[in-house]
Amino acid sequence: MNKKPNLKDVAKVAGVSAITVSRVLSNPDKVSEKLRVKVEQAVHEIGYIRNHAASALASRRSGVIAVIIPSLSNIVFNDVLQGIYSAVKPHHLQVILGDCHYSPLEEEKLIATLLSQSPEGFILTGTDQTHYARKLLQQSGIPIVQLMELSDCPIDMNIGFSHFNAGVDITNHLLQKGYRKLGFLGARMDPRTQQRLAGFKKAIADFKQPCQSYVVTTTQSSSIRLGGQLLQAVMAESQGQCDAVFCCNDDLALGALFETKRMNLKVPADIAICGFNDLEASALVEPSITSVASPRFEMGQQAVELLMTASGEDKTHKPPIDVGYRIVERAST
Amino acid sequence: MNKKPNLKDVAKVAGVSAITVSRVLSNPDKVSEKLRVKVEQAVHEIGYIRNHAASALASRRSGVIAVIIPSLSNIVFNDVLQGIYSAVKPHHLQVILGDCHYSPLEEEKLIATLLSQSPEGFILTGTDQTHYARKLLQQSGIPIVQLMELSDCPIDMNIGFSHFNAGVDITNHLLQKGYRKLGFLGARMDPRTQQRLAGFKKAIADFKQPCQSYVVTTTQSSSIRLGGQLLQAVMAESQGQCDAVFCCNDDLALGALFETKRMNLKVPADIAICGFNDLEASALVEPSITSVASPRFEMGQQAVELLMTASGEDKTHKPPIDVGYRIVERAST
DNA sequence: AGCCAAAATGATAGCGCAACCATTTTGACT
DNA sequence: AGTCAAAATGGTTGCGCTATCATTTTGGCT
């Protein structure tokens, strides 16, 4: 096997100059039909593939955007990723993806690594980056989008919704339905989960009638199984009094629902359940589960569009974009 | 904002030569403690980040591996991805991920694009690449792993398990349990699903006693909801005779299970259900669902390790690695 | 102290491509 | 045919880094 063909090899085969081959690949319009065809044939014949590193170095355009998500296993970020990938395609960009496992320190390292790829834009999840990470990002001069939640002082651009407000609203929903002994089931306890919990507490505190709350949280990562365990825990803590639970996500809610069957509790008569994120299963289980929906796919798409329209040097303050959320009321409440 | 600092800027600040800075970043062992510390301080002080394109160009090592999966929304590939990311970390590699949407043609384009990044290895899902794609891959000279299923003529390395055998086994499981009117519910109908179906048909054909089969498939992508619809369809086609269904994945199986409740069918008394992939929910729903488990995370990990130990120029035939599968028998059968 | 191999450091060149500017060709118009 | 602007093509250079080789420094030994 000879070494990989380069521009000059193609040029030789096609009988043109190297720069013409380069133009055929990046600006076909600038080349006459005749040469273009000749070059394209040569490219296909010898299986030439452009060296991205050299191209990026010479053009100062890497053609990649960097994305960091807190977890690959959480299906929520999958939806966002799909939006990102779908939006990226027409721009002919590649995505470099990092998983920071919910750790700002790991995220900081990842940011440094990914910045070395000279991305043309950066998409981050959440707003709790370390100080040094923010410095690196700002210094890079590229457009940046912080995703999922809203921030008072975004690094650059920001798109998401208020998890606090959503927490308040869903709790009020339970209160309006007449439930008075509310449990909060929380796993992982990342910033967004904490905001939902804060909303839960605020709604309870502001409620005009007497009511009770039980908060059960763990830093373990979320799973369906854990939802069942947390339901057990909250029933124990409330001595069986708890009549409604707000689960910080739909996995926990599903697990809690399955657990109610084993505990012989009727939903929503004995206990109401609501989740967060509105996964497909929540609508299809029996009884279906009330949840909070948000446009995750669209958030991902919009993040890419924001990056593409931003100049990067534009240091004006851009107001956060609130994509909102929607409480989907179902049989479980 | 000044332009981004480069090696020389760091060298100036640290009072050393550029090449020494380079060495601190890539071979710290080759540099004396004294200089190393000085350089590291300088790097941190001015927030220097190495230009990956230049580094890759000069060193002929890109530090990336390419991965193509058929779908971002299928949680199955998520598990594989997690394995890949976890294994890649200690090697200080980046992953460039592509989603080919189950299309070999899209995959071919993606392969060309990803090869331009000069990846040091390539992980593909399945074994149905186009002819030109295979040519490009072979010509690239890098190690290649085809994942998930086993092939008679892999491009290079291959790791997976036999979906045909799994289909045979799970069907025999149903037959042994006494079910005789078996339905197959299939969505997407990608190659692996087709192999499972072929296994289903083989088991039926080889069975010594009279039995009936009903095959309901669609090329729509899989979902829980679709599982319910397909169950309806198979019951219609079999005029209510069908007493067991093999769903080509657990999403369909969950949907079918939820649908049985609406149809007032008892599982497994009226109808047995089994799925494929052994998702978490399958073990926790009521009744729990029999499924086929495979080591997806480990497959991803092992694929990376294979890439790392392969020289790439080694053209000897490597035997496929069969990771096997396991039928997890549960209450639904 | 003197010697020498090993370790540390530095100078130079070139990786493959596209930006920039120079040159040639085209073709619309008088 | 002659003119000239626009389009097409090409030559040169440098992007920022590391491989390679050259040189200097170190330190263990006699």
XYZ file of C-alpha atoms (C1' of nucleotides) in Angstrom:
726
model
C 0.000 0.000 0.000
C 1.463 3.357 -1.071
C 1.109 6.277 1.221
C -2.073 8.251 1.173
C -2.569 10.371 -1.933
C -2.424 14.119 -1.514
C -3.533 17.120 -3.502
C -0.521 17.023 -5.774
C -1.150 13.415 -6.701
C -4.660 14.283 -7.760
C -3.367 17.327 -9.619
C -0.890 15.199 -11.523
C -3.534 12.689 -12.539
C -5.971 15.393 -13.569
C -3.308 17.471 -15.285
C -4.025 20.634 -13.345
C -2.422 22.536 -10.502
C -2.872 21.594 -6.898
C -4.740 24.743 -6.067
C -7.319 23.958 -8.713
C -7.995 20.630 -7.097
C -8.365 22.402 -3.797
C -10.902 24.732 -5.359
C -12.914 21.891 -6.842
C -13.274 20.526 -3.338
C -14.199 23.726 -1.554
C -15.513 26.137 -4.227
C -16.660 24.113 -7.222
C -18.374 27.220 -8.621
C -15.059 28.917 -9.161
C -13.842 26.217 -11.513
C -14.857 25.608 -15.106
C -17.095 22.656 -15.819
C -14.392 20.945 -17.858
C -11.702 20.971 -15.221
C -14.139 20.249 -12.477
C -15.214 16.989 -14.073
C -11.639 15.974 -14.792
C -10.618 16.637 -11.220
C -13.622 14.875 -9.739
C -12.833 11.801 -11.772
C -9.231 11.846 -10.617
C -10.332 12.219 -7.007
C -12.669 9.266 -7.216
C -10.206 7.158 -9.176
C -7.392 7.343 -6.680
C -9.733 7.537 -3.673
C -8.333 10.838 -2.544
C -9.520 12.165 0.780
C -8.625 15.626 1.905
C -6.386 15.922 4.943
C -8.489 17.754 7.426
C -5.606 18.774 9.650
C -3.755 20.500 6.846
C -6.930 22.094 5.600
C -7.845 23.389 9.012
C -4.363 24.700 9.613
C -4.143 26.568 6.344
C -7.679 27.911 6.285
C -8.051 28.564 9.974
C -11.435 26.909 9.821
C -11.719 23.593 11.603
C -15.238 22.750 10.541
C -16.054 21.295 13.917
C -18.145 22.359 16.861
C -17.584 21.113 20.374
C -20.370 19.788 22.557
C -20.226 18.745 26.187
C -23.058 16.896 27.865
C -23.144 15.717 31.470
C -24.078 12.148 30.668
C -24.359 9.856 27.714
C -26.720 7.530 29.526
C -29.377 10.117 30.214
C -31.774 9.948 27.315
C -32.637 13.592 27.806
C -29.314 14.700 26.390
C -29.769 12.278 23.567
C -32.695 14.284 22.298
C -30.628 17.437 22.485
C -27.798 15.702 20.654
C -30.116 14.608 17.909
C -31.189 18.192 17.452
C -27.578 19.269 17.317
C -26.603 16.631 14.784
C -29.574 17.372 12.580
C -28.830 21.088 12.564
C -25.145 20.636 12.000
C -25.533 18.598 8.856
C -26.452 21.322 6.359
C -23.520 23.369 7.621
C -21.097 20.541 6.891
C -19.708 20.604 10.369
C -18.468 17.765 12.499
C -19.330 17.435 16.173
C -16.783 16.642 18.810
C -18.638 15.330 21.787
C -17.492 15.112 25.373
C -19.170 13.572 28.400
C -18.232 15.293 31.656
C -20.144 12.947 33.975
C -21.793 15.878 35.738
C -18.421 17.062 37.029
C -17.366 20.686 36.512
C -13.736 19.702 36.994
C -13.926 17.023 34.379
C -15.736 19.537 32.215
C -12.882 22.004 32.627
C -10.364 19.469 31.365
C -12.662 18.517 28.550
C -13.081 22.135 27.536
C -9.326 22.565 27.281
C -9.034 19.405 25.219
C -11.881 20.275 22.919
C -10.677 23.846 22.456
C -7.486 22.427 21.019
C -9.557 21.268 18.078
C -10.185 24.946 17.312
C -13.924 24.446 17.228
C -15.959 27.135 15.529
C -18.507 27.043 18.286
C -19.032 25.482 21.679
C -22.181 24.052 23.202
C -22.229 23.447 26.932
C -24.849 21.971 29.201
C -25.781 24.007 32.214
C -24.187 27.107 33.612
C -21.907 25.919 36.399
C -18.560 25.954 34.649
C -15.409 26.550 36.671
C -13.735 29.916 36.699
C -10.780 28.758 34.613
C -13.116 27.074 32.144
C -14.950 30.337 31.638
C -11.660 32.118 31.127
C -10.527 29.658 28.492
C -13.845 29.860 26.704
C -13.972 33.613 26.723
C -10.402 33.886 25.556
C -11.075 31.528 22.663
C -13.229 34.163 21.030
C -15.617 31.620 19.564
C -19.391 31.749 20.012
C -20.644 29.747 22.955
C -24.069 28.472 23.890
C -25.041 27.301 27.338
C -27.952 24.939 27.110
C -30.868 23.615 29.170
C -31.178 26.186 31.906
C -31.221 29.981 32.076
C -28.455 32.053 33.604
C -28.167 35.617 34.822
C -24.600 35.871 33.582
C -24.144 33.588 30.600
C -20.683 33.260 29.115
C -22.077 34.216 25.746
C -25.394 32.891 24.514
C -27.929 30.980 26.535
C -30.987 28.940 25.703
C -33.116 26.883 28.030
C -35.950 27.196 30.481
C -36.471 27.772 34.168
C -36.337 24.552 36.123
C -37.252 26.522 39.206
C -40.467 27.781 37.660
C -41.258 24.326 36.355
C -40.778 22.964 39.860
C -43.081 25.601 41.275
C -45.741 24.949 38.665
C -45.793 21.190 38.942
C -45.964 21.440 42.727
C -48.839 23.889 42.502
C -50.509 21.476 40.135
C -50.391 18.823 42.850
C -51.612 21.278 45.473
C -54.500 22.382 43.271
C -55.483 18.773 42.840
C -55.952 18.624 46.582
C -52.816 16.752 47.612
C -51.330 18.057 50.841
C -48.568 15.621 51.789
C -46.094 16.063 49.019
C -42.908 14.134 48.503
C -39.937 15.111 46.357
C -37.838 12.283 44.965
C -34.473 13.435 43.694
C -31.478 11.618 42.264
C -28.110 12.846 41.097
C -28.903 16.319 42.434
C -27.234 18.180 39.624
C -27.929 21.928 39.418
C -31.119 21.555 37.418
C -32.519 18.986 39.818
C -31.692 21.323 42.670
C -33.546 24.122 40.945
C -36.585 21.881 40.590
C -36.352 21.084 44.274
C -36.059 24.773 45.103
C -39.221 25.360 43.089
C -40.937 22.573 44.982
C -40.017 24.138 48.317
C -41.032 27.601 47.190
C -44.474 26.447 46.110
C -44.983 24.678 49.439
C -43.815 27.710 51.369
C -46.093 30.057 49.444
C -49.158 27.862 49.744
C -51.848 29.404 51.882
C -53.135 26.256 53.504
C -51.405 23.775 55.754
C -49.454 21.157 53.900
C -46.588 18.830 54.488
C -43.469 18.048 52.461
C -41.003 15.168 52.466
C -37.784 15.457 50.548
C -35.838 12.312 49.726
C -32.715 12.740 47.666
C -29.606 10.833 46.736
C -26.558 11.642 44.682
C -26.726 8.259 42.995
C -27.454 8.449 39.323
C -31.019 8.127 38.300
C -32.641 4.899 37.186
C -36.011 3.259 37.104
C -35.009 0.905 39.885
C -33.951 3.817 42.072
C -37.388 5.371 41.640
C -38.897 2.392 43.402
C -36.404 2.615 46.225
C -36.983 6.309 46.723
C -40.717 5.770 46.842
C -40.162 3.228 49.610
C -38.006 5.756 51.381
C -40.489 8.582 51.196
C -43.308 6.347 52.393
C -41.166 5.310 55.307
C -40.197 8.861 56.155
C -43.790 10.063 55.980
C -45.060 7.017 57.799
C -47.316 6.250 54.913
C -48.814 9.721 54.875
C -47.352 10.935 51.614
C -50.114 11.259 49.007
C -48.223 12.658 46.023
C -44.653 12.587 44.758
C -42.840 14.903 42.402
C -40.047 12.850 40.863
C -37.160 14.865 39.487
C -37.334 12.895 36.253
C -39.442 10.357 34.437
C -37.148 7.413 35.132
C -37.749 7.828 38.839
C -41.435 8.382 38.180
C -41.704 5.134 36.242
C -39.875 3.274 38.954
C -42.124 4.811 41.581
C -45.187 3.845 39.566
C -44.045 0.235 39.201
C -43.348 0.189 42.920
C -46.871 1.330 43.755
C -48.158 -1.860 42.132
C -45.960 -3.956 44.373
C -47.028 -1.901 47.387
C -50.656 -2.216 46.405
C -51.177 1.523 46.207
C -53.665 2.949 43.737
C -52.525 5.781 41.509
C -53.781 8.488 41.717
C -56.286 7.577 44.448
C -53.769 6.608 47.130
C -50.839 8.486 45.695
C -50.243 10.828 42.803
C -47.056 10.724 40.742
C -45.516 13.256 38.479
C -42.253 13.198 36.634
C -40.108 15.465 34.545
C -39.000 15.382 30.885
C -41.990 13.636 29.403
C -40.376 10.496 28.038
C -42.368 8.366 25.669
C -43.061 5.686 28.257
C -44.742 8.149 30.610
C -47.599 8.614 28.195
C -48.077 4.902 27.629
C -47.877 3.273 31.032
C -51.034 2.577 32.951
C -51.896 4.985 34.487
C -50.090 7.517 32.326
C -47.798 9.873 34.191
C -48.065 13.639 34.449
C -44.792 15.211 33.433
C -43.065 18.378 32.276
C -42.266 18.563 28.577
C -39.650 20.767 27.010
C -38.480 21.108 23.409
C -35.149 19.330 23.749
C -34.610 18.478 20.119
C -35.394 22.045 19.120
C -33.079 23.401 21.814
C -30.236 21.450 20.266
C -31.085 22.674 16.803
C -31.443 26.242 17.897
C -28.132 26.144 19.723
C -26.383 25.261 16.478
C -28.202 27.997 14.579
C -27.216 30.504 17.218
C -23.591 29.483 16.858
C -23.741 29.761 13.091
C -25.224 33.231 13.045
C -22.975 34.561 15.775
C -19.792 36.242 14.704
C -17.938 35.244 17.821
C -16.352 38.657 18.140
C -19.650 40.245 18.962
C -19.304 40.969 22.630
C -22.694 42.558 23.091
C -24.841 41.019 25.733
C -27.326 38.581 24.248
C -30.480 37.992 26.243
C -31.120 34.369 27.206
C -33.689 32.573 25.094
C -36.440 30.960 27.132
C -37.873 27.999 25.256
C -40.411 27.347 27.968
C -41.915 24.117 29.191
C -45.335 22.587 29.375
C -47.010 20.579 32.105
C -48.606 17.528 30.554
C -51.410 16.481 32.840
C -52.187 12.786 32.781
C -53.964 10.084 34.727
C -51.384 9.786 37.521
C -52.495 13.087 39.100
C -8.492 40.340 22.265
C -5.094 39.404 20.833
C -4.868 36.428 18.600
C -4.492 33.044 20.149
C -1.127 32.335 21.749
C 1.067 29.763 20.076
C 4.052 27.681 21.050
C 6.499 30.487 20.477
C 4.627 32.809 22.774
C 4.811 30.264 25.546
C 8.482 29.677 24.772
C 9.199 33.380 25.067
C 7.444 33.672 28.408
C 9.135 30.577 29.778
C 12.518 31.511 28.341
C 13.010 28.257 26.486
C 12.799 27.075 22.917
C 9.546 26.229 21.224
C 10.419 22.591 20.871
C 10.918 22.297 24.600
C 7.415 23.562 25.186
C 6.176 21.012 22.702
C 7.942 18.305 24.619
C 6.511 19.391 27.939
C 3.091 18.916 26.412
C 3.650 15.572 24.774
C 6.633 13.957 26.538
C 7.018 15.546 29.954
C 9.457 12.788 30.924
C 11.997 14.016 28.430
C 12.240 17.414 30.059
C 13.986 18.332 33.288
C 11.842 19.085 36.291
C 13.027 22.694 36.356
C 12.077 23.585 32.817
C 8.910 21.569 32.966
C 7.571 23.578 35.852
C 8.546 26.856 34.223
C 6.820 25.888 31.012
C 3.717 24.612 32.728
C 3.373 27.879 34.566
C 3.744 29.826 31.355
C 1.139 27.656 29.646
C -1.363 28.182 32.410
C -0.587 31.867 32.729
C -1.315 32.778 29.145
C -4.005 30.122 28.725
C -2.177 28.434 25.896
C -3.999 25.632 24.124
C -2.223 23.522 21.573
C -3.417 23.756 18.009
C -4.578 20.286 17.248
C -4.570 20.715 13.477
C -0.931 21.729 13.391
C -0.010 19.017 15.826
C -1.804 16.369 13.828
C -0.284 17.574 10.605
C 3.249 17.567 11.898
C 3.075 14.378 13.903
C 0.840 12.428 11.543
C -1.202 11.392 14.561
C -4.667 12.818 14.780
C -5.568 11.449 18.184
C -9.105 10.734 17.097
C -11.066 7.637 16.310
C -14.139 7.631 14.132
C -17.379 5.957 15.131
C -20.516 5.501 13.092
C -23.762 4.338 14.634
C -27.045 3.822 12.813
C -29.099 5.906 15.189
C -28.671 8.280 18.057
C -32.177 7.697 19.326
C -31.775 3.976 19.854
C -30.629 3.552 23.413
C -28.849 0.340 22.462
C -26.110 2.251 20.663
C -25.890 4.559 23.608
C -24.615 1.728 25.735
C -22.038 0.894 23.102
C -21.031 4.529 22.906
C -20.555 4.714 26.624
C -18.252 1.752 26.422
C -16.323 3.425 23.641
C -15.993 6.711 25.479
C -14.911 5.031 28.681
C -12.245 3.014 26.896
C -11.011 5.921 24.854
C -10.300 8.117 27.816
C -7.071 6.559 29.102
C -5.705 6.640 25.553
C -6.293 10.385 25.312
C -8.235 10.039 22.111
C -11.171 12.036 20.870
C -14.183 10.427 19.281
C -15.728 11.712 16.090
C -19.219 10.362 15.954
C -21.477 10.033 12.950
C -25.102 8.923 12.737
C -25.927 7.260 9.418
C -29.641 6.783 10.088
C -29.476 3.120 9.106
C -28.550 4.064 5.542
C -25.503 2.492 3.895
C -25.341 5.365 1.404
C -25.348 7.943 4.128
C -22.780 5.817 5.888
C -20.566 5.874 2.806
C -20.572 9.664 2.710
C -19.956 9.768 6.427
C -17.019 7.410 6.123
C -15.408 9.653 3.530
C -15.957 12.683 5.716
C -14.681 11.045 8.854
C -11.654 9.585 7.099
C -10.605 13.130 6.270
C -9.963 13.572 9.978
C -7.237 10.939 9.633
C -8.660 8.869 12.455
C -6.354 6.310 13.997
C -9.131 3.751 14.043
C -12.641 3.292 12.794
C -15.608 1.664 14.507
C -18.585 0.767 12.379
C -21.925 -0.735 13.265
C -22.983 -3.746 11.286
C -21.423 -5.291 8.256
C -23.415 -3.961 5.318
C -21.139 -1.185 4.100
C -21.175 -0.229 0.425
C -18.467 -1.427 -1.911
C -16.875 1.997 -2.244
C -16.997 2.484 1.509
C -15.091 -0.761 1.993
C -12.546 0.351 -0.579
C -11.987 3.678 1.153
C -11.647 1.991 4.521
C -9.241 -0.636 3.327
C -7.152 1.918 1.492
C -6.918 4.069 4.594
C -4.736 1.441 6.215
C -6.127 2.102 9.682
C -7.506 -0.590 11.956
C -11.228 -1.083 11.638
C -13.783 -2.782 13.866
C -17.230 -3.810 12.757
C -19.511 -4.056 15.728
C -22.695 -5.755 16.911
C -23.018 -8.642 14.501
C -20.673 -11.287 13.112
C -19.527 -11.391 9.523
C -17.951 -14.036 7.310
C -15.831 -11.465 5.555
C -15.107 -8.595 7.912
C -13.213 -5.600 6.557
C -10.690 -5.997 9.342
C -11.736 -6.855 12.879
C -15.164 -7.893 14.002
C -16.876 -8.220 17.348
C -20.476 -9.033 18.062
C -22.846 -11.929 18.370
C -25.183 -13.929 16.183
C -28.584 -12.333 15.977
C -29.719 -15.314 13.969
C -28.837 -17.738 16.748
C -30.432 -15.478 19.324
C -33.589 -15.436 17.238
C -33.558 -19.218 17.034
C -33.008 -19.612 20.761
C -35.661 -17.213 21.919
C -38.168 -18.762 19.553
C -37.316 -22.219 20.851
C -37.776 -20.848 24.338
C -41.352 -19.933 23.445
C -41.945 -23.291 21.791
C -40.599 -25.146 24.797
C -42.948 -23.191 27.011
C -45.776 -24.679 25.009
C -46.749 -21.736 22.835
C -47.654 -22.773 19.306
C -49.037 -19.659 17.604
C -46.068 -17.390 17.507
C -45.992 -13.823 16.296
C -42.946 -11.829 15.258
C -43.162 -8.074 15.662
C -40.493 -6.221 13.715
C -39.776 -2.552 13.193
C -37.118 -0.780 11.153
C -36.018 -4.116 9.670
C -32.344 -3.317 9.657
C -29.981 -6.226 8.960
C -29.822 -7.359 12.567
C -33.578 -7.370 12.913
C -33.790 -9.382 9.729
C -31.346 -11.896 11.146
C -33.487 -12.229 14.250
C -36.489 -12.804 12.023
C -34.576 -15.391 10.015
C -33.779 -17.162 13.291
C -37.430 -17.041 14.245
C -38.443 -18.642 10.942
C -35.720 -21.260 11.186
C -36.800 -22.351 14.653
C -40.403 -22.623 13.512
C -39.417 -24.586 10.416
C -37.258 -26.988 12.410
C -39.834 -27.597 15.107
C -41.143 -31.158 15.092
C -44.708 -30.405 16.044
C -47.344 -28.367 14.245
C -47.156 -24.700 14.992
C -48.210 -21.447 13.427
C -46.349 -18.202 12.817
C -47.473 -14.661 12.096
C -44.960 -12.094 10.968
C -45.834 -8.427 11.241
C -43.153 -5.964 10.234
C -42.804 -2.332 9.325
C -39.898 -0.186 8.234
C -41.009 2.561 10.585
C -38.565 3.233 13.340
C -39.169 1.482 16.589
C -40.996 2.970 19.528
C -43.061 1.917 22.491
C -46.199 3.201 20.842
C -45.474 1.187 17.725
C -45.233 -1.959 19.840
C -48.864 -1.534 20.800
C -49.901 -1.027 17.194
C -48.007 -4.083 16.031
C -49.614 -6.192 18.732
C -53.000 -5.053 17.463
C -51.903 -5.960 13.968
C -50.705 -9.432 14.847
C -53.855 -10.174 16.806
C -55.909 -9.052 13.833
C -53.873 -11.111 11.400
C -54.064 -14.193 13.583
C -57.726 -13.597 14.358
C -56.895 -13.569 18.021
C -55.087 -16.883 17.875
C -51.583 -15.633 18.505
C -50.433 -16.764 21.964
C -46.868 -15.445 22.065
C -44.930 -12.647 20.419
C -41.236 -12.222 19.842
C -40.644 -8.479 19.597
C -37.484 -7.493 17.774
C -36.572 -5.157 20.621
C -37.645 -4.184 24.111
C -39.327 -0.948 23.096
C -41.802 -2.888 21.025
C -42.133 -5.436 23.803
C -42.982 -2.752 26.342
C -45.517 -1.235 23.989
C -47.020 -4.648 23.374
C -47.206 -5.298 27.104
C -48.936 -1.985 27.784
C -51.324 -2.765 24.965
C -52.264 -6.133 26.475
C -53.626 -4.260 29.489
C -55.849 -2.166 27.271
C -56.933 -5.297 25.398
C -57.560 -7.114 28.653
C -55.159 -9.912 27.836
C -53.321 -11.654 30.630
C -49.555 -12.053 30.282
C -48.326 -14.763 30.076
C -51.591 -16.732 30.409
C -53.298 -15.353 27.290
C -50.181 -14.234 25.517
C -46.457 -14.418 26.136
C -44.122 -11.570 25.257
C -40.418 -11.479 24.766
C -38.175 -8.689 23.684
C -34.582 -8.108 22.746
C -31.764 -6.071 24.318
C -32.800 -6.327 27.940
C -33.416 -2.678 28.761
C -33.789 -1.707 32.394
C -37.537 -1.257 32.162
C -38.073 -4.821 30.966
C -36.979 -6.172 34.320
C -39.159 -3.777 36.297
C -42.496 -3.699 34.558
C -45.273 -5.968 35.785
C -45.009 -8.676 34.564
C -41.318 -8.468 33.806
C -40.363 -9.223 30.219
C -38.177 -12.033 28.944
C -35.442 -10.611 26.781
C -32.037 -11.211 25.208
C -29.115 -9.541 26.941
C -25.767 -8.778 25.342
C -22.685 -7.004 26.687
C -23.066 -3.767 24.782
C -20.934 -1.582 27.001
C -18.171 -4.171 26.936
C -18.425 -4.497 23.170
C -17.767 -0.788 22.854
C -14.836 -0.980 25.224
C -13.374 -4.003 23.546
C -13.689 -2.409 20.123
C -11.473 0.434 21.272
C -8.948 -1.920 22.800
C -8.824 -3.889 19.573
C -8.122 -0.717 17.650
C -5.390 0.285 20.031
C -3.550 -3.005 19.906
C -3.875 -3.382 16.146
C -1.045 -2.063 14.067
C -3.285 -1.260 11.140
C -0.774 -2.637 8.669
C -1.311 -6.130 9.907
C -3.266 -7.658 7.082
C -3.607 -11.100 8.591
C -7.100 -12.391 8.927
C -8.446 -11.846 12.407
C -11.174 -14.204 13.536
C -14.410 -12.500 14.611
C -14.917 -12.243 18.350
C -18.230 -13.636 19.522
C -19.318 -11.926 22.732
C -22.391 -14.072 22.984
C -25.801 -13.303 24.394
C -27.982 -14.545 27.170
C -31.691 -15.217 27.300
C -33.111 -13.660 30.425
C -36.230 -15.556 31.299
C -38.847 -13.550 33.145
C -42.509 -13.549 34.065
C -43.839 -12.643 30.623
C -43.132 -16.138 29.264
C 40.408 16.329 37.560
C 39.304 13.895 33.320
C 36.556 11.012 30.549
C 32.495 9.520 28.289
C 27.890 7.873 27.751
C 23.399 9.473 28.652
C 20.259 13.033 29.259
C 18.601 17.515 28.075
C 17.980 21.127 24.928
C 17.936 23.469 20.541
C 17.891 24.551 15.230
C 15.935 23.334 11.034
C 12.848 21.543 7.901
C 8.536 20.056 6.248
C 3.746 17.987 7.153
C -0.608 19.163 3.196
C -3.327 22.560 2.395
C -5.569 27.303 1.198
C -4.814 32.576 1.262
C -2.985 35.819 -1.431
C -1.645 37.819 -5.400
C -0.088 37.262 -10.277
C -1.033 35.729 -14.681
C -3.674 33.848 -18.442
C -7.945 33.013 -20.799
C -12.579 34.089 -21.973
C -16.170 36.535 -24.081
C -19.104 40.683 -24.494
C -18.970 44.766 -26.644
C -17.584 48.522 -29.888
C -10.398 42.869 -35.367
C -9.566 45.286 -31.075
C -10.511 46.426 -26.333
C -11.160 45.507 -21.642
C -13.334 43.753 -17.594
C -14.395 39.430 -15.613
C -13.527 34.745 -15.018
C -10.346 31.003 -14.600
C -6.023 29.214 -13.338
C -1.523 28.995 -11.217
C 2.861 30.072 -8.127
C 4.420 31.156 -3.758
C 4.155 31.317 0.873
C 3.090 30.279 5.592
C -0.421 28.227 8.953
C 1.704 25.950 14.051
C 3.540 22.173 15.165
C 6.824 17.973 15.699
C 10.494 14.624 13.550
C 15.034 14.518 12.906
C 19.395 15.466 13.787
C 22.916 18.455 16.072
C 24.647 20.338 20.092
C 25.200 21.146 24.937
C 24.904 19.770 29.678
C 24.908 16.422 33.295
C 26.755 13.153 36.327
C 28.815 8.593 37.294
C 33.059 6.550 37.034
C 38.200 5.946 37.166
